[in-house]
Amino acid sequence: DYCLACANNFFYVDVENKRCSDRCDLGMIRIGDSCFYCDSSCGSCQGKKDYCTVCAAGFLFLEDVPGKCVNSCPEGYFTKSTNNEVCYK
């Protein structure tokens, strides 16, 4: 389905192929009248493309930086054996 414009309460979920929907696909965020993919470090995001609510596979949250996911803990950070999804300071 190729849309020249989206109907009321619908927006572009695929700007390139002009596909309209009433919600963004998983891993996307609505900004204005279009959906955009979250940053590659995010499994899902909120508010902006690089504010992660869930990290993508293989990424970890930084404890003291809300919404930030990294592929490995930076120097001075560590993971706990009970929770390998967060880098603690």
PDB file of C-alpha atoms in Angstrom, residues 11 31-32 42-43 50 58-59 63 73 82:
ATOM      1  CA  PHE A  11       0.779   8.557  10.284  1.00  0.00           C
ATOM      2  CA  ILE A  31       7.832  12.029  15.977  1.00  0.00           C
ATOM      3  CA  GLY A  32       5.341  14.418  14.424  1.00  0.00           C
ATOM      4  CA  CYS A  42      17.598   0.507  21.880  1.00  0.00           C
ATOM      5  CA  GLY A  43      15.055  -2.292  21.751  1.00  0.00           C
ATOM      6  CA  ASP A  50      18.180   7.612  21.500  1.00  0.00           C
ATOM      7  CA  GLY A  58      23.748  -7.376  23.577  1.00  0.00           C
ATOM      8  CA  PHE A  59      23.461  -3.869  25.066  1.00  0.00           C
ATOM      9  CA  GLU A  63      23.026   2.925  35.837  1.00  0.00           C
ATOM     10  CA  CYS A  73      30.550  -1.428  30.467  1.00  0.00           C
ATOM     11  CA  THR A  82      22.262 -11.191  39.418  1.00  0.00           C
TER      12      THR A  82
END
